[in-house]
Short mmCIF file of C-alpha atoms in Angstrom, two decimals:
data_model
loop_
_atom_site.label_atom_id
_atom_site.label_comp_id
_atom_site.label_asym_id
_atom_site.label_seq_id
_atom_site.Cartn_x
_atom_site.Cartn_y
_atom_site.Cartn_z
CA UNK V 1 -34.13 -11.24 23.21
CA UNK V 2 -33.32 -8.80 26.10
CA UNK V 3 -30.75 -9.31 27.68
CA UNK V 4 -29.39 -12.75 26.06
CA UNK V 5 -27.66 -11.41 23.44
CA UNK V 6 -25.79 -14.02 20.86
CA UNK V 7 -22.06 -13.62 20.98
CA UNK V 8 -19.79 -14.08 18.52
CA UNK V 9 -19.75 -17.21 16.02
CA UNK V 10 -17.10 -19.66 16.71
CA UNK V 11 -15.93 -21.65 13.31
CA UNK V 12 -14.76 -24.11 14.36
CA UNK V 13 -18.23 -24.80 16.37
CA UNK V 14 -19.75 -23.75 13.42
CA UNK V 15 -18.08 -26.49 11.09
CA UNK V 16 -18.32 -28.56 14.23
CA UNK V 17 -22.25 -28.67 13.92
CA UNK V 18 -22.82 -29.67 9.91
CA UNK V 19 -21.25 -33.01 11.22
CA UNK V 20 -24.35 -33.81 12.87
CA UNK V 21 -27.28 -31.77 12.10
CA UNK V 22 -30.21 -33.13 10.48
CA UNK V 23 -30.06 -33.40 7.51
CA UNK V 24 -33.07 -35.69 6.70
CA UNK V 25 -36.19 -33.55 7.46
CA UNK V 26 -39.86 -35.77 7.70
CA UNK V 27 -42.97 -33.95 6.09
CA UNK V 28 -44.21 -33.34 9.61
CA UNK V 29 -41.48 -31.08 10.09
CA UNK V 30 -41.12 -29.56 7.23
CA UNK V 31 -44.50 -28.64 7.98
CA UNK V 32 -43.94 -27.37 12.26
CA UNK V 33 -40.87 -25.38 10.41
CA UNK V 34 -42.82 -23.54 7.83
CA UNK V 35 -45.30 -22.90 10.52
CA UNK V 36 -42.65 -21.71 12.82
CA UNK V 37 -41.55 -19.47 10.41
CA UNK V 38 -44.86 -17.57 9.23
CA UNK V 39 -45.56 -16.70 12.87
CA UNK V 40 -41.17 -15.52 13.71
CA UNK V 41 -41.43 -12.94 10.45
CA UNK V 42 -45.13 -12.33 10.70
CA UNK V 43 -45.03 -8.18 10.81
CA UNK V 44 -48.56 -8.65 13.42
CA UNK V 45 -49.20 -11.74 15.03
CA UNK V 46 -51.96 -11.66 17.70
CA UNK V 47 -50.42 -15.14 19.14
CA UNK V 48 -46.78 -13.88 19.41
CA UNK V 49 -44.97 -11.17 21.82
CA UNK V 50 -42.96 -8.94 20.91
CA UNK V 51 -42.04 -7.92 17.56
CA UNK V 52 -41.42 -9.90 13.94
CA UNK V 53 -37.90 -11.10 13.80
CA UNK V 54 -35.32 -10.84 11.45
CA UNK V 55 -34.98 -13.98 8.41
CA UNK V 56 -31.00 -14.91 9.85
CA UNK V 57 -32.80 -15.33 13.49
CA UNK V 58 -35.23 -17.66 12.36
CA UNK V 59 -32.97 -19.36 10.37
CA UNK V 60 -30.33 -19.51 13.08
CA UNK V 61 -33.13 -20.58 15.27
CA UNK V 62 -33.84 -23.74 13.34
CA UNK V 63 -30.52 -24.12 12.19
CA UNK V 64 -29.91 -25.10 16.26
CA UNK V 65 -33.68 -27.51 15.82
CA UNK V 66 -31.40 -29.02 13.43
CA UNK V 67 -29.02 -30.13 15.62
CA UNK V 68 -30.71 -31.31 18.29
CA UNK V 69 -33.13 -34.03 16.31
CA UNK V 70 -29.85 -34.13 14.82
CA UNK V 71 -28.11 -34.82 18.00
CA UNK V 72 -31.37 -37.08 19.39
CA UNK V 73 -31.29 -39.45 16.37
CA UNK V 74 -27.86 -40.29 16.60
CA UNK V 75 -25.66 -39.80 19.69
CA UNK V 76 -28.59 -39.28 23.03
CA UNK V 77 -27.49 -41.94 25.08
CA UNK V 78 -31.31 -43.97 25.47
CA UNK V 79 -30.38 -46.69 27.66
CA UNK V 80 -32.08 -45.43 30.45
CA UNK V 81 -34.97 -44.39 29.08
CA UNK V 82 -38.23 -45.95 29.40
CA UNK V 83 -40.30 -47.04 26.18
CA UNK V 84 -40.04 -45.56 22.51
CA UNK V 85 -37.98 -42.34 21.55
CA UNK V 86 -39.77 -39.83 20.38
CA UNK V 87 -40.46 -38.55 16.84
CA UNK V 88 -38.30 -36.13 15.40
CA UNK V 89 -40.55 -33.41 15.20
CA UNK V 90 -41.27 -30.13 17.10
CA UNK V 91 -43.96 -31.53 18.09
CA UNK V 92 -42.61 -34.58 19.44
CA UNK V 93 -38.54 -33.25 20.99
CA UNK V 94 -39.62 -29.45 22.54
CA UNK V 95 -42.81 -30.32 23.57
CA UNK V 96 -42.09 -33.39 25.45
CA UNK V 97 -42.37 -33.19 28.64
CA UNK V 98 -38.63 -34.33 29.02
CA UNK V 99 -37.26 -31.48 27.37
CA UNK V 100 -35.87 -30.04 29.94
CA UNK V 101 -33.33 -33.85 30.07
CA UNK V 102 -32.09 -33.09 26.62
CA UNK V 103 -31.12 -29.67 26.73
CA UNK V 104 -29.16 -30.61 29.61
CA UNK V 105 -27.88 -33.64 28.10
CA UNK V 106 -27.16 -31.95 25.12
CA UNK V 107 -25.14 -29.27 26.26
CA UNK V 108 -22.72 -31.92 28.09
CA UNK V 109 -21.93 -33.99 25.00
CA UNK V 110 -21.20 -30.54 23.29
CA UNK V 111 -18.82 -29.56 26.08
CA UNK V 112 -17.86 -33.27 25.96
CA UNK V 113 -16.63 -32.12 22.29
CA UNK V 114 -15.10 -28.72 23.13
CA UNK V 115 -17.87 -26.65 21.94
CA UNK V 116 -17.27 -23.07 23.14
CA UNK V 117 -19.73 -21.81 25.77
CA UNK V 118 -19.96 -19.12 23.47
CA UNK V 119 -21.33 -21.05 20.80
CA UNK V 120 -23.73 -23.02 23.61
CA UNK V 121 -25.22 -20.19 24.90
CA UNK V 122 -26.86 -19.04 20.91
CA UNK V 123 -27.71 -22.49 21.23
CA UNK V 124 -29.77 -21.77 24.33
CA UNK V 125 -31.01 -18.73 23.23
CA UNK V 126 -32.69 -20.23 19.85
CA UNK V 127 -34.15 -23.19 22.22
CA UNK V 128 -36.07 -21.24 24.47
CA UNK V 129 -37.24 -19.56 21.73
CA UNK V 130 -38.30 -22.79 20.02
CA UNK V 131 -39.75 -23.80 23.47
CA UNK V 132 -41.62 -20.25 23.48
CA UNK V 133 -43.55 -21.12 19.85
CA UNK V 134 -44.40 -25.08 20.52
CA UNK V 135 -46.36 -23.45 23.90
CA UNK V 136 -48.08 -21.24 22.56
CA UNK V 137 -50.45 -24.71 20.49
CA UNK V 138 -53.26 -25.75 22.60
CA UNK V 139 -52.35 -29.48 23.17
CA UNK V 140 -48.67 -27.89 24.88
CA UNK V 141 -49.54 -30.08 28.41
CA UNK V 142 -47.48 -27.84 31.35
CA UNK V 143 -45.19 -30.30 32.96
CA UNK V 144 -42.63 -30.36 35.24
CA UNK V 145 -39.39 -31.15 38.00
CA UNK V 146 -38.20 -30.63 41.41
CA UNK V 147 -40.28 -27.13 40.79
CA UNK V 148 -39.40 -25.67 37.42
CA UNK V 149 -41.57 -26.14 34.71
CA UNK V 150 -40.13 -27.14 31.51
CA UNK V 151 -39.32 -23.38 30.44
CA UNK V 152 -37.51 -22.47 33.96
CA UNK V 153 -35.41 -25.05 33.19
CA UNK V 154 -34.34 -23.96 29.47
CA UNK V 155 -34.19 -20.54 31.49
CA UNK V 156 -32.16 -21.75 33.85
CA UNK V 157 -29.83 -23.78 31.51
CA UNK V 158 -29.63 -20.36 29.15
CA UNK V 159 -28.67 -18.19 32.40
CA UNK V 160 -26.05 -20.31 33.09
CA UNK V 161 -24.65 -20.66 29.98
CA UNK V 162 -24.47 -17.11 29.21
CA UNK V 163 -22.62 -16.85 32.71
CA UNK V 164 -20.54 -19.94 31.80
CA UNK V 165 -19.62 -17.68 27.60
CA UNK V 166 -19.23 -14.32 29.33
CA UNK V 167 -16.18 -15.87 31.93
CA UNK V 168 -14.48 -17.58 28.38
CA UNK V 169 -14.58 -14.20 27.09
CA UNK V 170 -13.05 -12.24 30.06
CA UNK V 171 -10.05 -14.66 29.69
CA UNK V 172 -9.32 -15.77 26.52
CA UNK V 173 -6.49 -15.02 25.31
CA UNK V 174 -6.03 -12.22 24.45
CA UNK V 175 -4.44 -10.50 20.57
CA UNK V 176 -0.51 -11.60 20.55
CA UNK V 177 -0.50 -7.76 19.50
CA UNK V 178 -1.73 -6.06 21.87
CA UNK V 179 -0.17 -3.35 23.72
CA UNK V 180 -0.55 -1.19 27.15
CA UNK V 181 -1.42 2.48 26.38
CA UNK V 182 1.55 3.80 27.86
CA UNK V 183 3.75 0.84 26.41
CA UNK V 184 2.38 2.84 22.18
CA UNK V 185 3.97 6.25 24.85
CA UNK V 186 6.72 4.06 25.30
CA UNK V 187 7.41 3.00 21.40
CA UNK V 188 6.54 5.89 20.47
CA UNK V 189 9.26 8.05 22.37
CA UNK V 190 12.03 5.33 21.78
CA UNK V 191 11.54 5.74 18.18
CA UNK V 192 12.17 9.50 18.76
CA UNK V 193 15.02 9.44 20.14
CA UNK V 194 16.13 6.98 17.46
CA UNK V 195 15.29 9.39 15.03
CA UNK V 196 17.17 12.36 16.87
CA UNK V 197 20.14 10.06 17.26
CA UNK V 198 20.49 8.90 14.18
CA UNK V 199 23.27 9.80 12.19
CA UNK V 200 24.73 8.69 8.49
CA UNK V 201 22.38 8.57 5.00
CA UNK V 202 19.99 11.18 5.33
CA UNK V 203 17.33 8.26 4.15
CA UNK V 204 17.67 6.56 7.08
CA UNK V 205 16.92 9.66 9.22
CA UNK V 206 13.68 10.94 6.87
CA UNK V 207 12.29 6.95 7.11
CA UNK V 208 12.72 7.05 11.07
CA UNK V 209 11.20 10.75 11.18
CA UNK V 210 8.10 8.83 8.89
CA UNK V 211 7.56 6.38 11.20
CA UNK V 212 7.55 8.76 14.48
CA UNK V 213 4.97 11.08 12.95
CA UNK V 214 2.94 7.46 12.19
CA UNK V 215 4.18 6.77 15.49
CA UNK V 216 2.25 10.16 17.33
CA UNK V 217 -0.28 9.68 14.92
CA UNK V 218 -2.26 6.80 16.60
CA UNK V 219 -0.57 7.86 20.04
CA UNK V 220 -0.95 11.25 20.74
CA UNK V 221 -4.32 12.00 19.80
CA UNK V 222 -6.80 8.90 20.00
CA UNK V 223 -6.12 6.44 17.23
CA UNK V 224 -8.54 7.58 14.53
CA UNK V 225 -10.07 5.36 11.69
CA UNK V 226 -7.92 3.99 9.34
CA UNK V 227 -9.44 6.79 6.67
CA UNK V 228 -9.05 9.81 8.10
CA UNK V 229 -4.96 9.81 9.14
CA UNK V 230 -4.72 7.80 5.64
CA UNK V 231 -5.86 10.61 3.67
CA UNK V 232 -4.72 13.16 5.63
CA UNK V 233 -3.38 15.70 2.90
CA UNK V 234 -1.29 18.99 3.25
CA UNK V 235 -3.30 22.27 2.11
CA UNK V 236 -6.28 20.15 2.17
CA UNK V 237 -7.39 18.07 4.89
CA UNK V 238 -4.11 19.01 7.14
CA UNK V 239 -3.07 22.77 7.64
CA UNK V 240 -0.86 24.90 9.44
CA UNK V 241 -3.26 26.75 10.95
CA UNK V 242 -1.84 30.83 12.99
CA UNK V 243 -3.04 31.76 16.35
CA UNK V 244 -3.42 35.34 14.38
CA UNK V 245 -4.09 34.61 10.88
CA UNK V 246 -4.22 38.34 10.44
CA UNK V 247 -1.77 40.31 12.26
CA UNK V 248 0.60 37.44 12.16
CA UNK V 249 0.61 35.36 9.56
CA UNK V 250 3.68 33.77 9.97
CA UNK V 251 4.10 33.71 13.58
CA UNK V 252 2.68 30.13 16.03
CA UNK V 253 0.14 27.99 15.31
CA UNK V 254 -0.78 24.69 15.34
CA UNK V 255 -1.21 21.88 12.25
CA UNK V 256 -5.02 21.49 12.16
CA UNK V 257 -7.31 17.85 10.25
CA UNK V 258 -9.78 19.92 8.00
CA UNK V 259 -13.11 17.56 7.34
CA UNK V 260 -15.14 21.42 7.11
CA UNK V 261 -15.68 21.79 3.02
CA UNK V 262 -17.42 19.66 1.40
CA UNK V 263 -15.40 19.34 -1.55
CA UNK V 264 -12.67 16.45 0.40
CA UNK V 265 -15.67 14.32 0.05
CA UNK V 266 -14.37 12.36 3.36
CA UNK V 267 -16.50 10.10 4.77
CA UNK V 268 -16.63 11.54 8.49
CA UNK V 269 -17.58 14.98 7.45
CA UNK V 270 -20.69 13.32 5.76
CA UNK V 271 -21.63 11.43 8.76
CA UNK V 272 -20.60 13.62 11.27
CA UNK V 273 -20.80 17.26 9.05
CA UNK V 274 -17.59 19.48 9.09
CA UNK V 275 -15.39 19.10 11.47
CA UNK V 276 -11.69 20.97 12.41
CA UNK V 277 -9.68 19.45 15.17
CA UNK V 278 -6.23 20.58 16.34
CA UNK V 279 -3.81 18.27 16.39
CA UNK V 280 -1.69 18.68 19.67
CA UNK V 281 2.42 19.68 19.64
CA UNK V 282 3.72 16.79 20.61
CA UNK V 283 2.34 15.23 16.72
CA UNK V 284 2.98 19.08 14.87
CA UNK V 285 5.43 19.91 15.87
CA UNK V 286 7.22 16.25 13.39
CA UNK V 287 4.41 17.27 10.66
CA UNK V 288 6.46 20.62 10.10
CA UNK V 289 9.53 18.68 10.78
CA UNK V 290 8.69 16.11 8.53
CA UNK V 291 7.56 18.44 5.66
CA UNK V 292 10.53 20.13 5.56
CA UNK V 293 12.66 17.45 5.40
CA UNK V 294 10.42 15.63 3.17
CA UNK V 295 10.86 18.39 -0.11
CA UNK V 296 14.38 18.78 1.23
CA UNK V 297 15.08 15.19 0.77
CA UNK V 298 12.77 15.38 -3.10
CA UNK V 299 13.75 16.22 -5.96
CA UNK V 300 11.83 17.89 -9.00
CA UNK V 301 11.90 18.32 -12.58
CA UNK V 302 8.50 21.13 -11.96
CA UNK V 303 7.70 23.32 -9.37
CA UNK V 304 6.18 21.55 -6.48
CA UNK V 305 2.97 22.97 -5.82
CA UNK V 306 1.66 20.96 -2.91
CA UNK V 307 -0.87 19.24 -1.44
CA UNK V 308 0.27 15.91 -1.07
CA UNK V 309 -0.71 13.70 1.63
CA UNK V 310 1.04 12.60 4.74
CA UNK V 311 2.22 9.88 3.89
CA UNK V 312 2.24 8.56 0.31
CA UNK V 313 2.94 5.34 -1.62
CA UNK V 314 6.02 5.72 -4.24
CA UNK V 315 3.45 7.09 -6.55
CA UNK V 316 2.49 10.05 -4.87
CA UNK V 317 -1.25 8.58 -4.31
CA UNK V 318 -2.63 7.42 -0.84
CA UNK V 319 -2.73 4.05 0.16
CA UNK V 320 -5.57 1.92 0.28
CA UNK V 321 -7.03 0.63 3.68
CA UNK V 322 -5.44 -3.02 3.76
CA UNK V 323 -2.09 -1.50 2.22
CA UNK V 324 -2.21 1.78 5.06
CA UNK V 325 -2.82 -0.77 7.80
CA UNK V 326 0.50 -2.79 6.47
CA UNK V 327 2.09 0.18 6.99
CA UNK V 328 0.32 0.69 9.69
CA UNK V 329 1.60 -2.64 11.36
CA UNK V 330 5.00 -2.78 10.09
CA UNK V 331 5.65 1.04 11.99
CA UNK V 332 4.75 -0.53 15.28
CA UNK V 333 7.01 -4.20 14.68
CA UNK V 334 10.25 -2.76 13.48
CA UNK V 335 10.01 -0.66 16.82
CA UNK V 336 8.67 -3.03 19.28
CA UNK V 337 8.33 -6.34 16.87
CA UNK V 338 4.56 -6.34 17.31
CA UNK V 339 2.43 -5.48 14.66
CA UNK V 340 -1.39 -4.11 16.21
CA UNK V 341 -3.63 -2.19 13.26
CA UNK V 342 -5.52 0.43 13.60
CA UNK V 343 -8.60 -1.39 14.45
CA UNK V 344 -6.80 -2.97 17.49
CA UNK V 345 -4.92 -0.14 18.51
CA UNK V 346 -8.13 2.24 19.49
CA UNK V 347 -9.39 -0.67 21.24
CA UNK V 348 -6.62 0.00 23.23
CA UNK V 349 -6.54 3.50 23.85
CA UNK V 350 -10.30 2.81 24.49
CA UNK V 351 -9.32 -0.06 27.65
CA UNK V 352 -7.11 2.72 28.77
CA UNK V 353 -9.33 5.15 29.41
CA UNK V 354 -12.51 3.23 30.79
CA UNK V 355 -9.63 2.20 33.29
CA UNK V 356 -8.76 5.43 34.08
CA UNK V 357 -12.41 6.23 34.23
CA UNK V 358 -12.39 2.66 36.97
CA UNK V 359 -9.48 4.66 39.03
CA UNK V 360 -12.01 8.24 38.71
CA UNK V 361 -9.87 9.62 36.54
CA UNK V 362 -11.99 9.76 33.80
CA UNK V 363 -15.54 10.99 34.21
CA UNK V 364 -18.39 9.55 31.98
CA UNK V 365 -18.80 13.22 30.88
CA UNK V 366 -14.80 12.10 29.51
CA UNK V 367 -15.77 9.16 27.56
CA UNK V 368 -18.58 10.66 26.84
CA UNK V 369 -16.92 13.11 25.14
CA UNK V 370 -13.91 10.58 23.92
CA UNK V 371 -16.68 9.91 21.62
CA UNK V 372 -17.20 12.66 20.67
CA UNK V 373 -13.67 14.18 19.90
CA UNK V 374 -13.22 10.44 17.83
CA UNK V 375 -16.15 11.30 15.29
CA UNK V 376 -14.18 15.27 15.56
CA UNK V 377 -17.66 17.03 14.77
CA UNK V 378 -16.59 20.87 14.94
CA UNK V 379 -19.96 22.42 17.29
CA UNK V 380 -18.09 19.98 19.80
CA UNK V 381 -15.15 20.97 19.95
CA UNK V 382 -14.91 23.43 23.11
CA UNK V 383 -15.50 20.07 24.91
CA UNK V 384 -13.12 17.88 23.27
CA UNK V 385 -10.01 19.53 25.49
CA UNK V 386 -11.46 17.23 28.61
CA UNK V 387 -10.17 14.27 26.71
CA UNK V 388 -7.00 15.87 24.73
CA UNK V 389 -6.71 17.04 28.21
CA UNK V 390 -6.67 13.44 30.69
CA UNK V 391 -5.08 11.89 26.98
CA UNK V 392 -1.45 14.08 28.19
CA UNK V 393 -1.94 14.05 31.81
CA UNK V 394 -1.32 9.64 30.61
CA UNK V 395 1.35 11.32 28.32
CA UNK V 396 3.01 13.10 31.17
CA UNK V 397 2.66 10.03 33.35
CA UNK V 398 4.97 7.81 30.83
CA UNK V 399 7.58 11.07 30.42
CA UNK V 400 8.39 11.14 34.05
CA UNK V 401 8.90 7.41 34.26
CA UNK V 402 10.65 8.03 31.20
CA UNK V 403 13.15 11.13 33.52
CA UNK V 404 13.48 8.44 36.40
CA UNK V 405 15.17 6.59 33.45
CA UNK V 406 17.80 9.14 32.07
CA UNK V 407 15.62 9.55 29.26
CA UNK V 408 13.68 12.25 27.91
CA UNK V 409 12.20 12.32 24.96
CA UNK V 410 8.23 12.77 24.15
#
């Protein structure tokens, strides 16, 4: 339904809807429901505008119908009605000349029960679909009130419900672990200072260094899907490549995320093709330091063959998705008191990037390039520099603020 996509379901509203839903279905209503299903899901149907819909959409519409009829039977105030109530069928209720009034009263009743506008907006989507179906009946009589047909009245209610739902969504409470992107940078820089000042047990300093690397992985480049960082492995998906490998193999270079080999069996490279992403020096520097420190702290009963994971459990294996999410959340909590998971960090970055676009600091081209970078496509590596540039400009702003306060770590 163009322009009126469904909102995310609210679990409380779903549970509440079961308390008044019509459960005793008459034979006429059952026949109407089956005919409605066929009309909506049939691939080719000359009596329907638009394409067929999925069965889940039809079931949602039918669920809304049964809720409406349950309300009509048990909760609607009929004290001002004249005559008998309409039969609890699609033709009787939805085909009624008073269906616009019924819908308005139903929405008001839902509001009184604290049902969220996101749920009400979804219900109105279904009610419009049900009315459109009933209007196709040759016995349906077009009627209206105050210059609006029943269909126009329903569309008005739907438009208003969607508008209210959008406002609710705009002002709903943010995730309690939300940080602004500059705050994320501050957390990383504070952690670096803790590491640089740390004294005492080598294990404590090594743990702080690991935290620096973990925080850098989510702040020095666009926060990635869990799988990429979680599965980075030295000499496989994480490589040090000299700037001039032939002439000066021991010279300066950089760390790269290497997803060019099929043997890596990484989901990102399977879906988006081979990839080679150069990591910024603010991140790469601490990868090198961490690799050397970890090797110095370890004791081997056999020769180290290398190839370990950047982040690994006590058994030397990579973390599972859930375990890695816990590691990330715990790392952030140690240094700022909040526990954003990787998915939320990604959202934080995207919101910041869109703010930059709103302030004309990031063009649509940069936004598009960012989407590309977060998929690591090798073919567009050159354009990805633009994203890292705008990201580093954000880091620079934070660094300048810290310098003014006498803090210098980056």
